[in-house]
Amino acid sequence: MRSVLVLACVLATSGAAAQRSPVDVKAGERERWAFTAAGKPIGSQTATCRAVAKRDGRTVSDWTMKVALSLEVGGQPIHLTMDGGFAVTDMVEPVSLSLSVTGAGPSQTARFSFPPGKAKLEAVVGGRKQTKEVARKGDEVLQVNNLITLLSLTMRSVRPEPGKDTSVPVFATNLMQRVELTLRCDPKTETLSIGGTPVECVVVDVAPIQHRCWVRKGTGELERIEVASQKLVIARQPLEPEPAPAPAK
């Protein structure tokens, strides 16, 4: 599976492994991210946590998501949509992922599963079925191109600290392989105005995907991303939580 805004992932050396903590996700949590390129709005990504439950002894959150972007590639306008759902543990480790992508070449659907020590892909691209299975260590967090909510959850688990460099193993679905992300944190924090309120943020450069991130000091909540090479800014938009779904009778 590929998407238009491909954020390059290559294997890289990194610092000490980050100490990750469980993320306290609640049913009804929502995120909306606005994408701007060269100062022009190009779309958004939304995600909603529909349920949180114990599954096989792990706390798992189930999410629905959608990406909608209007881009120009090679002088041609492209309207990219990517929707589906994913489930991750409270350590942001993958449980399942389903995607439907249109606008970036042939239409694509994909279903990923993550049994112990493996990642499996079943996809249909332009009407042709594809399958792939690879081994994995099992400690990776899930990473999907243009799905910022997964990076947001990862930052909440890591909680970057000023001046402290760490690494995080991710499973990159576009590559179907493990990638080590290096988080290089500036020694000084910066203050952003979020909804008119000053928020102290740790500034984190994420290699090799070339993200510069602003996360709330202490909680790790991701607020803003800049990708200088693409003149791209991705900013969190304020949203009120949806009511939790009524329990089944």
Short mmCIF file of C-alpha atoms in Angstrom, two decimals:
data_model
loop_
_atom_site.label_atom_id
_atom_site.label_comp_id
_atom_site.label_asym_id
_atom_site.label_seq_id
_atom_site.Cartn_x
_atom_site.Cartn_y
_atom_site.Cartn_z
CA MET A 1 0.00 0.00 0.00
CA ARG A 2 1.33 3.43 -0.91
CA SER A 3 0.02 6.95 -0.51
CA VAL A 4 0.85 10.21 -2.26
CA LEU A 5 2.59 11.95 0.63
CA VAL A 6 5.23 9.29 1.01
CA LEU A 7 7.32 9.95 4.11
CA ALA A 8 10.62 8.25 3.35
CA CYS A 9 11.52 5.42 5.70
CA VAL A 10 14.97 3.85 5.68
CA LEU A 11 16.81 1.86 8.28
CA ALA A 12 18.84 4.04 10.59
CA THR A 13 21.04 3.77 13.63
CA SER A 14 19.64 5.34 16.76
CA GLY A 15 20.18 6.13 20.42
CA ALA A 16 18.96 4.36 23.53
CA ALA A 17 15.58 2.67 23.27
CA ALA A 18 12.74 4.82 24.56
CA GLN A 19 10.97 3.80 27.74
CA ARG A 20 7.34 3.49 26.71
CA SER A 21 4.30 3.69 28.97
CA PRO A 22 0.74 2.46 28.40
CA VAL A 23 -1.48 5.09 26.74
CA ASP A 24 -4.75 5.78 28.56
CA VAL A 25 -7.17 5.88 25.62
CA LYS A 26 -10.89 6.40 26.18
CA ALA A 27 -13.77 5.40 23.90
CA GLY A 28 -15.04 8.54 22.20
CA GLU A 29 -11.60 10.16 21.79
CA ARG A 30 -11.27 11.94 18.45
CA GLU A 31 -8.46 13.60 16.55
CA ARG A 32 -8.52 15.90 13.55
CA TRP A 33 -5.34 16.96 11.79
CA ALA A 34 -5.25 19.75 9.18
CA PHE A 35 -2.67 19.44 6.36
CA THR A 36 -1.22 22.59 4.79
CA ALA A 37 1.37 22.64 1.97
CA ALA A 38 3.20 25.90 1.13
CA GLY A 39 0.57 27.73 3.16
CA LYS A 40 -2.36 26.20 1.24
CA PRO A 41 -4.87 23.87 2.95
CA ILE A 42 -4.81 20.48 1.24
CA GLY A 43 -6.95 18.29 3.48
CA SER A 44 -7.32 16.55 6.79
CA GLN A 45 -7.08 13.31 8.73
CA THR A 46 -9.65 12.29 11.33
CA ALA A 47 -9.79 9.36 13.72
CA THR A 48 -12.25 8.22 16.39
CA CYS A 49 -11.75 5.63 19.10
CA ARG A 50 -14.91 3.51 19.06
CA ALA A 51 -14.12 1.06 21.84
CA VAL A 52 -11.51 0.05 24.41
CA ALA A 53 -11.55 -3.50 25.78
CA LYS A 54 -9.41 -6.32 27.06
CA ARG A 55 -8.44 -8.78 24.35
CA ASP A 56 -6.22 -11.80 24.98
CA GLY A 57 -4.98 -10.18 28.19
CA ARG A 58 -4.12 -6.86 26.51
CA THR A 59 -5.93 -3.52 26.52
CA VAL A 60 -6.87 -2.80 22.90
CA SER A 61 -8.41 0.35 21.38
CA ASP A 62 -10.38 0.16 18.13
CA TRP A 63 -10.38 3.19 15.83
CA THR A 64 -11.98 4.36 12.61
CA MET A 65 -10.06 6.84 10.44
CA LYS A 66 -10.17 8.83 7.23
CA VAL A 67 -7.63 10.84 5.23
CA ALA A 68 -8.78 13.23 2.49
CA LEU A 69 -6.12 15.19 0.58
CA SER A 70 -6.17 17.27 -2.60
CA LEU A 71 -2.72 17.35 -4.16
CA GLU A 72 -0.88 18.14 -7.36
CA VAL A 73 1.59 15.49 -8.49
CA GLY A 74 3.52 15.96 -11.72
CA GLY A 75 1.23 18.84 -12.62
CA GLN A 76 -1.88 16.68 -12.25
CA PRO A 77 -4.50 17.17 -9.51
CA ILE A 78 -5.07 14.13 -7.32
CA HIS A 79 -7.81 13.67 -4.74
CA LEU A 80 -6.57 11.02 -2.32
CA THR A 81 -8.86 9.32 0.16
CA MET A 82 -7.86 6.65 2.63
CA ASP A 83 -10.34 5.27 5.12
CA GLY A 84 -10.68 2.22 7.29
CA GLY A 85 -9.91 1.19 10.83
CA PHE A 86 -7.15 -0.03 13.08
CA ALA A 87 -6.70 -1.62 16.48
CA VAL A 88 -3.63 -1.21 18.70
CA THR A 89 -2.68 -2.15 22.23
CA ASP A 90 -2.16 0.47 24.93
CA MET A 91 1.55 0.28 23.98
CA VAL A 92 0.56 1.18 20.37
CA GLU A 93 1.55 -2.27 19.13
CA PRO A 94 -0.44 -3.47 16.10
CA VAL A 95 -3.46 -5.76 16.37
CA SER A 96 -5.22 -5.19 13.03
CA LEU A 97 -5.48 -2.66 10.20
CA SER A 98 -7.83 -2.31 7.22
CA LEU A 99 -7.54 0.37 4.53
CA SER A 100 -9.27 1.46 1.35
CA VAL A 101 -7.35 3.92 -0.84
CA THR A 102 -8.52 5.78 -3.94
CA GLY A 103 -6.90 8.51 -6.01
CA ALA A 104 -3.28 7.32 -5.87
CA GLY A 105 -3.22 5.05 -8.90
CA PRO A 106 -5.43 1.93 -8.98
CA SER A 107 -7.94 1.60 -6.15
CA GLN A 108 -6.57 -0.47 -3.31
CA THR A 109 -7.95 -2.32 -0.33
CA ALA A 110 -5.78 -3.98 2.27
CA ARG A 111 -6.19 -5.99 5.42
CA PHE A 112 -3.25 -6.43 7.80
CA SER A 113 -3.15 -8.92 10.67
CA PHE A 114 -0.45 -9.32 13.28
CA PRO A 115 -0.30 -12.76 14.86
CA PRO A 116 2.62 -13.31 17.27
CA GLY A 117 5.94 -12.77 15.49
CA LYS A 118 4.36 -12.08 12.09
CA ALA A 119 2.69 -9.47 9.91
CA LYS A 120 0.30 -10.59 7.18
CA LEU A 121 -1.07 -8.55 4.30
CA GLU A 122 -3.98 -9.39 2.02
CA ALA A 123 -4.55 -6.69 -0.59
CA VAL A 124 -6.50 -6.09 -3.77
CA VAL A 125 -4.84 -3.56 -6.10
CA GLY A 126 -6.63 -2.71 -9.33
CA GLY A 127 -8.61 -5.95 -9.06
CA ARG A 128 -5.55 -8.14 -8.49
CA LYS A 129 -5.11 -9.97 -5.20
CA GLN A 130 -1.76 -9.83 -3.42
CA THR A 131 -0.57 -11.50 -0.23
CA LYS A 132 2.58 -11.13 1.83
CA GLU A 133 3.83 -12.40 5.16
CA VAL A 134 6.94 -11.27 7.05
CA ALA A 135 8.48 -11.95 10.44
CA ARG A 136 8.62 -9.26 13.13
CA LYS A 137 10.04 -9.04 16.63
CA GLY A 138 6.75 -7.99 18.20
CA ASP A 139 7.80 -4.86 20.11
CA GLU A 140 7.12 -2.42 17.23
CA VAL A 141 4.51 0.33 17.26
CA LEU A 142 2.27 0.65 14.20
CA GLN A 143 3.07 3.28 11.54
CA VAL A 144 0.98 4.11 8.43
CA ASN A 145 1.71 6.88 5.90
CA ASN A 146 -0.46 9.98 6.48
CA LEU A 147 -2.15 8.45 9.54
CA ILE A 148 -0.91 10.97 12.10
CA THR A 149 -2.99 9.53 14.95
CA LEU A 150 -0.59 6.59 15.23
CA LEU A 151 2.38 8.94 15.65
CA SER A 152 0.28 10.91 18.13
CA LEU A 153 -0.36 7.78 20.22
CA THR A 154 3.33 6.83 20.00
CA MET A 155 4.41 10.20 21.38
CA ARG A 156 1.96 9.80 24.28
CA SER A 157 3.59 6.45 25.05
CA VAL A 158 7.18 7.74 24.79
CA ARG A 159 6.68 11.21 26.38
CA PRO A 160 9.84 12.84 24.95
CA GLU A 161 11.99 14.89 27.30
CA PRO A 162 14.10 17.97 26.46
CA GLY A 163 17.67 17.11 25.43
CA LYS A 164 17.10 13.35 25.54
CA ASP A 165 17.57 11.29 22.35
CA THR A 166 15.84 7.92 22.11
CA SER A 167 14.74 5.40 19.50
CA VAL A 168 11.42 3.69 18.84
CA PRO A 169 10.93 0.56 16.70
CA VAL A 170 7.96 0.85 14.34
CA PHE A 171 6.38 -1.53 11.87
CA ALA A 172 6.03 0.49 8.65
CA THR A 173 3.15 -0.97 6.65
CA ASN A 174 4.25 0.70 3.38
CA LEU A 175 7.53 -1.22 3.61
CA MET A 176 6.24 -4.29 5.50
CA GLN A 177 9.31 -4.13 7.72
CA ARG A 178 10.69 -2.83 10.99
CA VAL A 179 12.17 0.68 11.04
CA GLU A 180 13.98 2.39 13.92
CA LEU A 181 12.83 5.98 14.42
CA THR A 182 15.25 8.26 16.23
CA LEU A 183 13.76 11.02 18.39
CA ARG A 184 16.21 13.89 18.83
CA CYS A 185 14.84 16.36 21.38
CA ASP A 186 15.99 19.99 21.56
CA PRO A 187 17.39 20.94 24.99
CA LYS A 188 15.09 23.96 25.16
CA THR A 189 11.30 23.83 25.03
CA GLU A 190 9.09 26.11 22.92
CA THR A 191 5.70 27.56 23.79
CA LEU A 192 2.82 27.25 21.34
CA SER A 193 -0.53 28.98 21.60
CA ILE A 194 -3.18 26.24 21.58
CA GLY A 195 -6.70 27.61 21.55
CA GLY A 196 -5.37 30.85 23.01
CA THR A 197 -3.60 29.03 25.86
CA PRO A 198 0.22 28.89 26.05
CA VAL A 199 1.46 25.29 26.01
CA GLU A 200 5.07 24.31 26.74
CA CYS A 201 6.24 21.82 24.12
CA VAL A 202 9.25 19.61 23.59
CA VAL A 203 10.59 19.97 20.03
CA VAL A 204 11.44 16.59 18.51
CA ASP A 205 13.20 15.85 15.23
CA VAL A 206 12.15 12.40 14.01
CA ALA A 207 14.63 10.64 11.73
CA PRO A 208 14.57 9.27 9.11
CA ILE A 209 11.04 10.50 8.25
CA GLN A 210 12.10 14.17 8.46
CA HIS A 211 9.36 15.26 10.86
CA ARG A 212 9.86 18.14 13.29
CA CYS A 213 7.27 17.67 16.02
CA TRP A 214 5.97 19.73 18.91
CA VAL A 215 4.66 17.62 21.81
CA ARG A 216 3.32 18.75 25.16
CA LYS A 217 5.95 18.50 27.86
CA GLY A 218 5.06 15.80 30.36
CA THR A 219 2.16 14.18 28.48
CA GLY A 220 3.72 13.72 25.03
CA GLU A 221 0.54 14.87 23.28
CA LEU A 222 1.43 15.73 19.69
CA GLU A 223 0.32 19.21 18.59
CA ARG A 224 2.15 20.08 15.38
CA ILE A 225 4.36 18.56 12.68
CA GLU A 226 6.48 20.29 10.05
CA VAL A 227 8.12 18.57 7.07
CA ALA A 228 10.39 21.22 5.60
CA SER A 229 11.27 19.27 2.44
CA GLN A 230 7.59 19.24 1.44
CA LYS A 231 6.70 22.68 2.91
CA LEU A 232 4.13 20.69 4.86
CA VAL A 233 2.51 21.58 8.18
CA ILE A 234 0.17 19.20 10.01
CA ALA A 235 -1.60 20.75 12.99
CA ARG A 236 -4.04 19.32 15.52
CA GLN A 237 -7.51 20.84 15.42
CA PRO A 238 -9.51 21.12 18.67
CA LEU A 239 -12.43 18.69 19.02
CA GLU A 240 -14.75 17.73 21.82
CA PRO A 241 -14.93 13.99 22.61
CA GLU A 242 -17.91 12.12 21.24
CA PRO A 243 -20.12 10.40 23.83
CA ALA A 244 -19.02 6.85 24.56
CA PRO A 245 -21.28 4.29 22.85
CA ALA A 246 -24.06 2.82 24.97
CA PRO A 247 -23.27 -0.67 26.31
CA ALA A 248 -24.80 -3.50 24.31
CA LYS A 249 -27.90 -5.07 25.84
#
